[in-house]
mmCIF file of C-alpha atoms in Angstrom:
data_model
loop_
_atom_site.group_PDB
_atom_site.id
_atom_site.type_symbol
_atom_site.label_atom_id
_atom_site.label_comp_id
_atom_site.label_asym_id
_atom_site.label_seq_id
_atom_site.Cartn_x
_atom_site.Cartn_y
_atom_site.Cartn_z
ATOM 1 C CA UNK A 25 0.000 0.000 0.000
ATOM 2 C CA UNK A 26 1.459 3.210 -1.220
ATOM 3 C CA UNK A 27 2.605 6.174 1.571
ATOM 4 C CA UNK A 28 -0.841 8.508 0.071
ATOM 5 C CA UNK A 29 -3.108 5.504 0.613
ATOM 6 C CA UNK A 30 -2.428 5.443 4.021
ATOM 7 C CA UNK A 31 -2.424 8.906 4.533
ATOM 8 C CA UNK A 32 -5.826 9.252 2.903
ATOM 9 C CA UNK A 33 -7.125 5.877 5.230
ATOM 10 C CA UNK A 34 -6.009 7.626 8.275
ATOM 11 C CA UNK A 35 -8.078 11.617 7.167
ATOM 12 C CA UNK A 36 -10.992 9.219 6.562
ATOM 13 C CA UNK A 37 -10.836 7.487 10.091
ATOM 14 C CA UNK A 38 -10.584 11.460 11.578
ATOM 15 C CA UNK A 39 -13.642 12.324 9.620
ATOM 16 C CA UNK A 40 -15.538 9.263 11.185
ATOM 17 C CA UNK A 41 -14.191 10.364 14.386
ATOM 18 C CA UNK A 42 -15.644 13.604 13.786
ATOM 19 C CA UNK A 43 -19.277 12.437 12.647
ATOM 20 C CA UNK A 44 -19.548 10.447 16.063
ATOM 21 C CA UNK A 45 -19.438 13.953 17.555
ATOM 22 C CA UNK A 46 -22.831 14.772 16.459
ATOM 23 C CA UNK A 47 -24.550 12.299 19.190
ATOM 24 C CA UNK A 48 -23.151 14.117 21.705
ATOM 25 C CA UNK A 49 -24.021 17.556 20.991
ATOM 26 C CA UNK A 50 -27.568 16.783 19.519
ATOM 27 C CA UNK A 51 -27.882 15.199 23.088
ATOM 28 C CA UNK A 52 -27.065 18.643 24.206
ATOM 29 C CA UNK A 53 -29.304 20.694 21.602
ATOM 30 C CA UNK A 54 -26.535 22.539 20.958
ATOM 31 C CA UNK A 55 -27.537 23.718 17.387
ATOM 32 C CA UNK A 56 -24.341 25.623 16.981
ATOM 33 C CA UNK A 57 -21.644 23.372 17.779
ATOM 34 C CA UNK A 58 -23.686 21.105 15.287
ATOM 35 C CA UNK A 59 -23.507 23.829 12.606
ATOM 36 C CA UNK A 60 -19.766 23.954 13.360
ATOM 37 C CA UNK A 61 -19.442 20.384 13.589
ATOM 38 C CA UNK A 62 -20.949 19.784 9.473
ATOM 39 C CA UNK A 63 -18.780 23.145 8.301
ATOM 40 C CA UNK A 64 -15.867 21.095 9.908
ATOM 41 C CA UNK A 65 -16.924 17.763 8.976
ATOM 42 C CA UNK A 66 -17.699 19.106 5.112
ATOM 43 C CA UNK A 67 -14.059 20.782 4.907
ATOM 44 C CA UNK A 68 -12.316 17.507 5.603
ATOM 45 C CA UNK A 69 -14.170 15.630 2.815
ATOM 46 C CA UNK A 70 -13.487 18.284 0.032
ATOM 47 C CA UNK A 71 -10.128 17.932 1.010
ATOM 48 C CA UNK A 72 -9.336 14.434 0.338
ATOM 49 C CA UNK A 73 -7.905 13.437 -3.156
ATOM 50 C CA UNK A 74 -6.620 10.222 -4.841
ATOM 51 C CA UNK A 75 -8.315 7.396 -7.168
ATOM 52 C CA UNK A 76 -11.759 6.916 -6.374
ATOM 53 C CA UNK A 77 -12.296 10.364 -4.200
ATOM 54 C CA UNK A 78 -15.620 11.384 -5.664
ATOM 55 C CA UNK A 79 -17.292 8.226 -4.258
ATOM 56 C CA UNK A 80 -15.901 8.430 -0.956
ATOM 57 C CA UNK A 81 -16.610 12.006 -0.331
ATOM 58 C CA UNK A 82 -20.564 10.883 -1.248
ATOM 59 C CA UNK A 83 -20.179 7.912 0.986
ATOM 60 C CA UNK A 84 -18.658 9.869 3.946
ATOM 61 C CA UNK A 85 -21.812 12.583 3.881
ATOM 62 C CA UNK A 86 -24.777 10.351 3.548
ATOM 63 C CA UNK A 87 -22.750 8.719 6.891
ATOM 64 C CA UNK A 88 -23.019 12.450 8.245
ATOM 65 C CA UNK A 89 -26.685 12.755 7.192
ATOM 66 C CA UNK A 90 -27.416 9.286 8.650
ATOM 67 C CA UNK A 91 -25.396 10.334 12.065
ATOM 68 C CA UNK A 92 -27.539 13.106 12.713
ATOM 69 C CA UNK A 93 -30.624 11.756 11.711
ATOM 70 C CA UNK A 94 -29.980 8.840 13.956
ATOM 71 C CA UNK A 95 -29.197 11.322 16.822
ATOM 72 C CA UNK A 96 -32.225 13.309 16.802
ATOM 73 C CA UNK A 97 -34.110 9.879 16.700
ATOM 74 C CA UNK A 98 -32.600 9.058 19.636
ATOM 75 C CA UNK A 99 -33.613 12.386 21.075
ATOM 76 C CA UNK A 100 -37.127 12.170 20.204
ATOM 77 C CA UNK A 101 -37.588 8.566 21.382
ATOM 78 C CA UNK A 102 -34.992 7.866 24.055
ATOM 79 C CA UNK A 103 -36.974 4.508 24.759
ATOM 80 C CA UNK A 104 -36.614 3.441 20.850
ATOM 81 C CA UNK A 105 -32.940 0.813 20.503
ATOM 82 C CA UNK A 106 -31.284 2.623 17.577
ATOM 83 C CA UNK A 107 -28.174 1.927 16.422
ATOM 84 C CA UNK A 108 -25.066 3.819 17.450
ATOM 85 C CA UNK A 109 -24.088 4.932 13.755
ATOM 86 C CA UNK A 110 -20.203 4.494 14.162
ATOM 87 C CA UNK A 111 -20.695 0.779 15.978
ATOM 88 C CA UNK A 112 -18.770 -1.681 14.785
ATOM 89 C CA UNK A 113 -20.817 -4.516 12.635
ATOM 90 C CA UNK A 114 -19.830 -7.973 11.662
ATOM 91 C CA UNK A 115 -21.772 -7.352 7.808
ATOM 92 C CA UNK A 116 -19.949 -5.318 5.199
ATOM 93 C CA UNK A 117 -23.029 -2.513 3.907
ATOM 94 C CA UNK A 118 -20.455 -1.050 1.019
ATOM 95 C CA UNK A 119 -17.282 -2.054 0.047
ATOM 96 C CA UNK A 120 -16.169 1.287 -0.531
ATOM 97 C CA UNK A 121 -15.769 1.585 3.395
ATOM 98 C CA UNK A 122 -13.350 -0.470 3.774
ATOM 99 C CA UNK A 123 -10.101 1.428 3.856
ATOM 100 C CA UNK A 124 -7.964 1.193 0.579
ATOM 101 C CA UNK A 125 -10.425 -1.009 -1.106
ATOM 102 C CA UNK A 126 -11.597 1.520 -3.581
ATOM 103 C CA UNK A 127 -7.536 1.587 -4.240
ATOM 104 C CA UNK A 128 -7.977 -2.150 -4.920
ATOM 105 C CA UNK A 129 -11.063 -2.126 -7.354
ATOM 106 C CA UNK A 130 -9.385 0.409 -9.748
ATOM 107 C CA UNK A 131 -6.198 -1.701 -9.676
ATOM 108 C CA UNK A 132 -8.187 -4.880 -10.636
ATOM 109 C CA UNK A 133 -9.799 -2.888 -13.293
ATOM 110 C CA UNK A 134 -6.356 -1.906 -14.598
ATOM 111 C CA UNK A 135 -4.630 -5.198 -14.183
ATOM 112 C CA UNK A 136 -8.050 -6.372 -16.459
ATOM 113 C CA UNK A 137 -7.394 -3.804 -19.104
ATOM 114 C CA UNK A 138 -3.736 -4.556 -19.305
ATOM 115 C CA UNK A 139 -4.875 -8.323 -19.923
ATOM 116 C CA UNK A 140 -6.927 -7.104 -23.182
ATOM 117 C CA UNK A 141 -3.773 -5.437 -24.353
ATOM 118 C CA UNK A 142 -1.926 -8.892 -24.399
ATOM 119 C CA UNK A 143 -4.910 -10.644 -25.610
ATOM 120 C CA UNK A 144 -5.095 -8.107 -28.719
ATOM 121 C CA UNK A 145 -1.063 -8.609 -28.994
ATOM 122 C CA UNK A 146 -1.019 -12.245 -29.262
ATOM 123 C CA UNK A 147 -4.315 -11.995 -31.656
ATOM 124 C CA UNK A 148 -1.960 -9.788 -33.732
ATOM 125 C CA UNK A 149 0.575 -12.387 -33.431
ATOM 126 C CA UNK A 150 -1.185 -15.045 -34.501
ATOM 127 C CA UNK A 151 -2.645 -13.376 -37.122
ATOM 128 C CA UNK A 152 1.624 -11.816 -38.210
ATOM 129 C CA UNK A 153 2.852 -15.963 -38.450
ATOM 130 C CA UNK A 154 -0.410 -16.928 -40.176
ATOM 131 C CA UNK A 155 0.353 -14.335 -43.020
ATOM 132 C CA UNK A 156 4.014 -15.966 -43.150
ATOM 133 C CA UNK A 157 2.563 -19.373 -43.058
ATOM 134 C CA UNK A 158 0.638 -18.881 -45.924
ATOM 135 C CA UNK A 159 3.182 -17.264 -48.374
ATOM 136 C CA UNK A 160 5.322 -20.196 -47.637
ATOM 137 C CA UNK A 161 2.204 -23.159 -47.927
ATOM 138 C CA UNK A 162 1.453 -22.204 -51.533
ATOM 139 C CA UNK A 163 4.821 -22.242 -52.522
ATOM 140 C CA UNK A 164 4.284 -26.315 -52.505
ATOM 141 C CA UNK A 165 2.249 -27.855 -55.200
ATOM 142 C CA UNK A 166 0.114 -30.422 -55.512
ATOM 143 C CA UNK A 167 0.482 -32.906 -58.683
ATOM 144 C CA UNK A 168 -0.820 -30.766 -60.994
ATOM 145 C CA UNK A 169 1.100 -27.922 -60.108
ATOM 146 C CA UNK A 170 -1.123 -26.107 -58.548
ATOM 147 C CA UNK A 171 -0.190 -24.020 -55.119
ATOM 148 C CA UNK A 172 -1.301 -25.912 -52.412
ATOM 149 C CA UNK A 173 -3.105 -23.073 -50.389
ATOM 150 C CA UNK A 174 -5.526 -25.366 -48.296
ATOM 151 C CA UNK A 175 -2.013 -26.744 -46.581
ATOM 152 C CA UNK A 176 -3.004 -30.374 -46.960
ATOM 153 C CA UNK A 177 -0.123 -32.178 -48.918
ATOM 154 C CA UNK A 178 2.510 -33.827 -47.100
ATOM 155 C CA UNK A 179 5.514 -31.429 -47.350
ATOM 156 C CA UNK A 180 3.223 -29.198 -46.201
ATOM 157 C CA UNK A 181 2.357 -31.198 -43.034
ATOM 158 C CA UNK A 182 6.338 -32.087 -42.598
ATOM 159 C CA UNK A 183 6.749 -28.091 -42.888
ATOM 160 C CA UNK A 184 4.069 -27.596 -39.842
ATOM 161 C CA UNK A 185 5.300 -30.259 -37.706
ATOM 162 C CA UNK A 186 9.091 -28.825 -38.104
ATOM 163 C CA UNK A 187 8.002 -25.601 -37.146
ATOM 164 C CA UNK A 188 5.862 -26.802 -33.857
ATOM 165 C CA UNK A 189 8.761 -29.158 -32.535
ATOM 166 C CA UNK A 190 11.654 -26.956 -33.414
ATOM 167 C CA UNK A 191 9.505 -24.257 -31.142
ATOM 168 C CA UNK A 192 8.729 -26.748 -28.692
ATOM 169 C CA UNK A 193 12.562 -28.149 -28.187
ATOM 170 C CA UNK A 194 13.436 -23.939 -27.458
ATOM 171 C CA UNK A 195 11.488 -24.893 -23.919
ATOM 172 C CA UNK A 196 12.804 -27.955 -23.284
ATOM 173 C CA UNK A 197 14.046 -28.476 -19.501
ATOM 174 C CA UNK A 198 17.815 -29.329 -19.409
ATOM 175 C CA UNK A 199 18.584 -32.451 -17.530
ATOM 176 C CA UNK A 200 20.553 -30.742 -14.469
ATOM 177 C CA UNK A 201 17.377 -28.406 -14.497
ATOM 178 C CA UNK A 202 15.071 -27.972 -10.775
ATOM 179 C CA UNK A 203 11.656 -28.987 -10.764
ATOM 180 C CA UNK A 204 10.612 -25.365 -10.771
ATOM 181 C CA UNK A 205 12.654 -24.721 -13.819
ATOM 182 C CA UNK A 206 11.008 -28.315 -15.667
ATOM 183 C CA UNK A 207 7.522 -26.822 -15.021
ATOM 184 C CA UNK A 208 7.831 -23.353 -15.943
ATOM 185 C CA UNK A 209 9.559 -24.671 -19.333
ATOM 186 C CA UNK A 210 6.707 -27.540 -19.494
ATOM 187 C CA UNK A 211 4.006 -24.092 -19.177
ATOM 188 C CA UNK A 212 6.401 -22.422 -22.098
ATOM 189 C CA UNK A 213 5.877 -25.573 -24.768
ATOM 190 C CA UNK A 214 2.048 -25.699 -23.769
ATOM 191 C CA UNK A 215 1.722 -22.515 -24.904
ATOM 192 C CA UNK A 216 3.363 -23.354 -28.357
ATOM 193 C CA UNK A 217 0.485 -25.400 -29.067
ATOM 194 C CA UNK A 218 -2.041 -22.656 -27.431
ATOM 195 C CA UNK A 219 -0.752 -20.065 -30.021
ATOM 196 C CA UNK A 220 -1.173 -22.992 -32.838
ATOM 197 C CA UNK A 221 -4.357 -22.797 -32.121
ATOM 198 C CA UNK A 222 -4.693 -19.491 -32.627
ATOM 199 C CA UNK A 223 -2.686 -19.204 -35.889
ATOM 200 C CA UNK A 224 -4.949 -21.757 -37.698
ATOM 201 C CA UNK A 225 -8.070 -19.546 -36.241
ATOM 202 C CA UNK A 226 -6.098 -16.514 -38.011
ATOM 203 C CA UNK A 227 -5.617 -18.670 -41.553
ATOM 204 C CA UNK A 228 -8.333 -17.557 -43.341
ATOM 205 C CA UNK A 229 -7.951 -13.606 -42.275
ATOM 206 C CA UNK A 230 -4.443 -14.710 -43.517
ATOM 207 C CA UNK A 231 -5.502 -15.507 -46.659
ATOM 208 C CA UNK A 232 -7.616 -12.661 -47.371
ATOM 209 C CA UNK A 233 -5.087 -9.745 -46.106
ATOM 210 C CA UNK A 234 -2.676 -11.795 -48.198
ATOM 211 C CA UNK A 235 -4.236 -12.045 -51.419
ATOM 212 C CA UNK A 236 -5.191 -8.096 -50.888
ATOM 213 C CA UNK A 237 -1.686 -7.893 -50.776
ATOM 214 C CA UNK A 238 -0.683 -9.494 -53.730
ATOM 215 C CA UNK A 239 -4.021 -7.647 -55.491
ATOM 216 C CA UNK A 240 -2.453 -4.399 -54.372
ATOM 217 C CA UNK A 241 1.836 -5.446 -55.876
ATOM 218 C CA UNK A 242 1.841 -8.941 -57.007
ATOM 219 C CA UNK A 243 5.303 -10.274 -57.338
ATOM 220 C CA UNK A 244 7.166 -12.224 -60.123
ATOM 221 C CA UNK A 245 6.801 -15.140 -57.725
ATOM 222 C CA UNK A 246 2.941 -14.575 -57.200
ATOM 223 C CA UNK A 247 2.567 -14.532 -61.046
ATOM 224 C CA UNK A 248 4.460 -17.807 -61.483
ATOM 225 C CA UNK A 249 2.600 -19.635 -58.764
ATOM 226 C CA UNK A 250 -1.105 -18.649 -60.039
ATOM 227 C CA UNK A 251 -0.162 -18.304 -63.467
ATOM 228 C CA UNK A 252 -3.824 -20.766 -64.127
ATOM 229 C CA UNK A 253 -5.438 -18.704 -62.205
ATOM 230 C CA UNK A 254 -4.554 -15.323 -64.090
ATOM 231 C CA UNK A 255 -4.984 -17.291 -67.636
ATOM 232 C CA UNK A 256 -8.317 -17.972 -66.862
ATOM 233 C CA UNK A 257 -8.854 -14.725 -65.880
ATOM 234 C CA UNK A 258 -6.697 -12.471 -67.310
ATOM 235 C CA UNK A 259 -9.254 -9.162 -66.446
ATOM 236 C CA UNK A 260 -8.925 -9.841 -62.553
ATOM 237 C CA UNK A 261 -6.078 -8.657 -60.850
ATOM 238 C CA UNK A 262 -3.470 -11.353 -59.458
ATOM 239 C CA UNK A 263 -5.368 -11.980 -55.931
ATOM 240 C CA UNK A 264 -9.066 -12.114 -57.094
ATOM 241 C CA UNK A 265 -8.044 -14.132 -60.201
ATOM 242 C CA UNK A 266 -6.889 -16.765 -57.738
ATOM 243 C CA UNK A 267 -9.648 -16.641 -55.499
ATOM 244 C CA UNK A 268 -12.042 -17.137 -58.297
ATOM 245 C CA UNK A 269 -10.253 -19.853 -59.451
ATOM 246 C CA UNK A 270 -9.357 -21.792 -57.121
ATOM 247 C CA UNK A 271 -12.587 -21.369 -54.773
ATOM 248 C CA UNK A 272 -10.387 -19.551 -51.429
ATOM 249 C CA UNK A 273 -12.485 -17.271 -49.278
ATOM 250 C CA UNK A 274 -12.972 -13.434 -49.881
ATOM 251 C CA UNK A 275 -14.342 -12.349 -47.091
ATOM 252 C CA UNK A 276 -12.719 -12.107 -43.714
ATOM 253 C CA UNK A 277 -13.516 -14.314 -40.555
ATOM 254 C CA UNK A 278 -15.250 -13.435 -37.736
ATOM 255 C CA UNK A 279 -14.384 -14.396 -33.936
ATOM 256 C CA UNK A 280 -11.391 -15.468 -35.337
ATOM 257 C CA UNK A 281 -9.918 -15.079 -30.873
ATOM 258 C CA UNK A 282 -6.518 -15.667 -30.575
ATOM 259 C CA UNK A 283 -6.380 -18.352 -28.550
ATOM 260 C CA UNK A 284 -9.120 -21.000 -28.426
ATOM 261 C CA UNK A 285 -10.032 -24.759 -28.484
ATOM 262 C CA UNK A 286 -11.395 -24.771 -32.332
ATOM 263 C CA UNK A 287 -8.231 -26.056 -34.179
ATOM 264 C CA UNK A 288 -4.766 -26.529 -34.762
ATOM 265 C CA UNK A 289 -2.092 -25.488 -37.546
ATOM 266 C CA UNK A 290 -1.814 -28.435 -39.274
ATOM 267 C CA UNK A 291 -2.035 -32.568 -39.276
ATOM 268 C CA UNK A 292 -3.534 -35.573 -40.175
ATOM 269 C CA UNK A 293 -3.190 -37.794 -42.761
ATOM 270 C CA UNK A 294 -0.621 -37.420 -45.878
ATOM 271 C CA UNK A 295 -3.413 -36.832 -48.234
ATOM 272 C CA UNK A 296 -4.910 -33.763 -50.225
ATOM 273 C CA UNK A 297 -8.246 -33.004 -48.982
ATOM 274 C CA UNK A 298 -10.777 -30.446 -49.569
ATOM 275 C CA UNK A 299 -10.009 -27.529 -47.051
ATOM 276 C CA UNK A 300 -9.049 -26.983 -44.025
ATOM 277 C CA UNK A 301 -12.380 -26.113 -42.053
ATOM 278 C CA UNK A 302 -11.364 -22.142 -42.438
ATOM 279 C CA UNK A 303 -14.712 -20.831 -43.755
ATOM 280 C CA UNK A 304 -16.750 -18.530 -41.445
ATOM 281 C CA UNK A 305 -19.381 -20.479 -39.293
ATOM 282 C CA UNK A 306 -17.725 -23.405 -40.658
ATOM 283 C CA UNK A 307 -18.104 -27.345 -38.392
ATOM 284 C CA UNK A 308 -15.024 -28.929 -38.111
ATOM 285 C CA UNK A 309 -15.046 -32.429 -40.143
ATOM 286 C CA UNK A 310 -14.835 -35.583 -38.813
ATOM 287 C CA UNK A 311 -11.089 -36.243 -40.423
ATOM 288 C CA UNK A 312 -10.014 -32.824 -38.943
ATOM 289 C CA UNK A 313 -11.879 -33.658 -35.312
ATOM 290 C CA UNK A 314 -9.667 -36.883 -35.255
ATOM 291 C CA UNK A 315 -6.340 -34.941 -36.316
ATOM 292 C CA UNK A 316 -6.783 -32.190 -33.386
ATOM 293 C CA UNK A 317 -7.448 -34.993 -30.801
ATOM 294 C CA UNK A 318 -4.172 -37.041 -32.386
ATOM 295 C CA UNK A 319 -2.428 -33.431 -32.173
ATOM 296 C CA UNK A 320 -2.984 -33.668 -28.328
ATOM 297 C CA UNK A 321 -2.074 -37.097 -27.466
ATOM 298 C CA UNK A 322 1.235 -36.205 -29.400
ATOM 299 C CA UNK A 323 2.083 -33.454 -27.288
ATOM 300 C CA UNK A 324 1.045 -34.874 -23.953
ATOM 301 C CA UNK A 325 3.111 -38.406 -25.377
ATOM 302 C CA UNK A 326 6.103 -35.746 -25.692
ATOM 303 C CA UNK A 327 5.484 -34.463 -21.884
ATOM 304 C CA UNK A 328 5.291 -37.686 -20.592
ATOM 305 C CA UNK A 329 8.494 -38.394 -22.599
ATOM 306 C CA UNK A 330 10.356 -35.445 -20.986
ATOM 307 C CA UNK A 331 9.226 -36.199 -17.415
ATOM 308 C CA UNK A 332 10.558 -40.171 -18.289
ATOM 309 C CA UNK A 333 13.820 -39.434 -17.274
ATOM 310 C CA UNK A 334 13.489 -38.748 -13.440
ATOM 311 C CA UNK A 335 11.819 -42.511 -13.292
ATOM 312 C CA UNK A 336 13.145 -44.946 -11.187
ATOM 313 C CA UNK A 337 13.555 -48.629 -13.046
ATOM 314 C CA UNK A 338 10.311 -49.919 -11.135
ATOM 315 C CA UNK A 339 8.926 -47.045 -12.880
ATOM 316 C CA UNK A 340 10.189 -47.432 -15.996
ATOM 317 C CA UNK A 341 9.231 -51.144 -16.453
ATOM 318 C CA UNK A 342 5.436 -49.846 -16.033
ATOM 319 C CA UNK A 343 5.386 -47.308 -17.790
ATOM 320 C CA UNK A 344 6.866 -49.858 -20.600
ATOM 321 C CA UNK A 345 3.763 -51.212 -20.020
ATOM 322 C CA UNK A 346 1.023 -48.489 -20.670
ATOM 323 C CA UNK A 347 3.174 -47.663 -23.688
ATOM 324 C CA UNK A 348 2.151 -51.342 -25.052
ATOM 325 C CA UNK A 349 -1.449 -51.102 -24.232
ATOM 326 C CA UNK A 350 -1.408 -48.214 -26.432
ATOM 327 C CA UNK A 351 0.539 -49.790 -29.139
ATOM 328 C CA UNK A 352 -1.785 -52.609 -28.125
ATOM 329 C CA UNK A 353 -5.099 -50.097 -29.210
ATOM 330 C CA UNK A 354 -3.352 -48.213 -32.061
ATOM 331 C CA UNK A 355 -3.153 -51.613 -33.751
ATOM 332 C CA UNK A 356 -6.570 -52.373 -32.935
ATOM 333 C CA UNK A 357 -7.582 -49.222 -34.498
ATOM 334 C CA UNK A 358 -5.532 -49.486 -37.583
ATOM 335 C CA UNK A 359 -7.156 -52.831 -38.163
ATOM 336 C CA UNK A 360 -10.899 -51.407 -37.875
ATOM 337 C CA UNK A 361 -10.142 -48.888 -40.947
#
């Protein structure tokens, strides 16, 4: 708590100090030291400053109106229990009278409104290596020699899974590292796949900025790689004459967050397929709803890999075990298909 917090606390405790005052001299009927008392009482609140000020000063009268208003009841019907405004209570009325708590809420709000900035910087991140992922996915082609812009061929795959373990080994735990240090580098390579995620919810805005892009000064490059595209037609510029042609989305998508449980870059099987699952309102498939979940047992696999080494042989020889029950059910699996 800062020096002018507690300075401000302790003005606010004399002011309640002050407002008991008024039992006493409405008691009396003295109607001037009353006047004196509020003139007094008054000055103190317009003097206090600091986050938050406005609401305390409105707080710290209506506890002056209340004060007096309970004192002349008291006056008027001595026989009548009413409470000793001031008395301590076990129930919390506002939390704006609790000292330095006003302090607190504005800091929460603040702490909140730095989170959105981060939020919006990894959404702009995402959304940065999902403009560089794309250049470099339609540089491979498929067998017809067409770019593959849907990122479903194999090299394309190998390309994705480079980038996501060569990003993942960055944050991996040395072997003399603590325990502290293994799970703070274990958080780090989680959040490698989190901001996968969030790149493949950025592909299609991707793809759209990017073809405006290559509308707006298409390359030598670009011309070579949708050179089908631009002879079929030739009136479009570079971008759109792709689009057309080879059925990619023109509009951008919406809720695209940066971080959510919807996808994942890239996987599956070694085949071409249709698309990715990038169009706006879109349902996963069932192909790509069995990739993600195979994306997931990979990286937890790779966890339980890393952790592997602090076993003990008992240890070892069962988790030798689970690992052929799962061979065990892979098998099984691969036979059903």
């Amino acid at each position: 708590m800062s020096s002018a917090t507690v300075d401000r606390d302790a003005q606010v405790e004399k002011i309640r100090k002050a407002i008991k005052r008024v039992n006493g001299l409405v008691a009396k009927g003295d109607e001037s030291g009353i006047t004196a008392l509020e003139g007094k009482v008054n000055g103190q609140i317009e003097s206090l400053t600091g986050k938050g000020v406005r609401a305390l000063q409105a707080q710290l009268r209506e506890e002056w109106t209340a004060a007096q208003t309970a004192a002349e009841e008291r006056t008027k019907k001595p026989g009548k229990d009413v409470a000793v405004v001031g008395k301590a209570s076990l129930a919390t009325a506002r939390y704006q009278d609790i000292p330095g708590m006003v302090e607190k809420v504005e800091g929460t709000a603040q702490a909140i409104a730095d989170g959105v900035t981060l939020e919006l910087q990894a959404h702009e991140l995402a959304l940065r290596i999902a403009r560089q992922d794309f250049r470099a996915r339609i540089q491979i082609t498929n067998k017809d020699g067409d770019p593959d812009w849907v990122g479903r061929m194999k090299p394309n795959k190998d390309r994705s899974a480079d980038i996501l373990r060569q990003a993942g080994e960055r944050f991996r735990a040395s072997d003399d590292a603590t325990a502290d240090e293994a799970a703070d580098m274990e958080k780090k390579a989680a959040a490698v796949g989190r901001l996968a995620v969030a790149i493949k919810n950025q592909r299609q805005n991707a793809l759209v900025l990017e073809m405006a892009e290559i509308d707006a000064n298409p390359t030598d490059e670009d011309r070579q790689i949708f050179a089908k595209a631009i002879a079929a037609h030739p009136g479009l510029p570079v971008g759109q004459a792709a689009q057309l042609y080879y059925g990619m989305p023109t509009e951008m998508r919406k809720g695209a967050l940066s971080a959510s449980g919807k996808g994942e870059l890239e996987g599956g099987s070694d085949g071409e397929g249709e698309g990715d699952g990038d169009g706006d309102g879109e349902k996963r498939t069932a192909m790509e709803f069995i990739e993600l979940n195979f994306t997931k047992v990979k990286a937890q696999l790779a966890a339980a890999e890393k952790r592997s080494a602090k076993l003990g042989d008992e240890e070892k020889a069962v988790l030798k075990e689970m690992i052929a029950e799962l061979v065990e059910m892979s098998e099984g699996f691969a036979a059903t298909l």
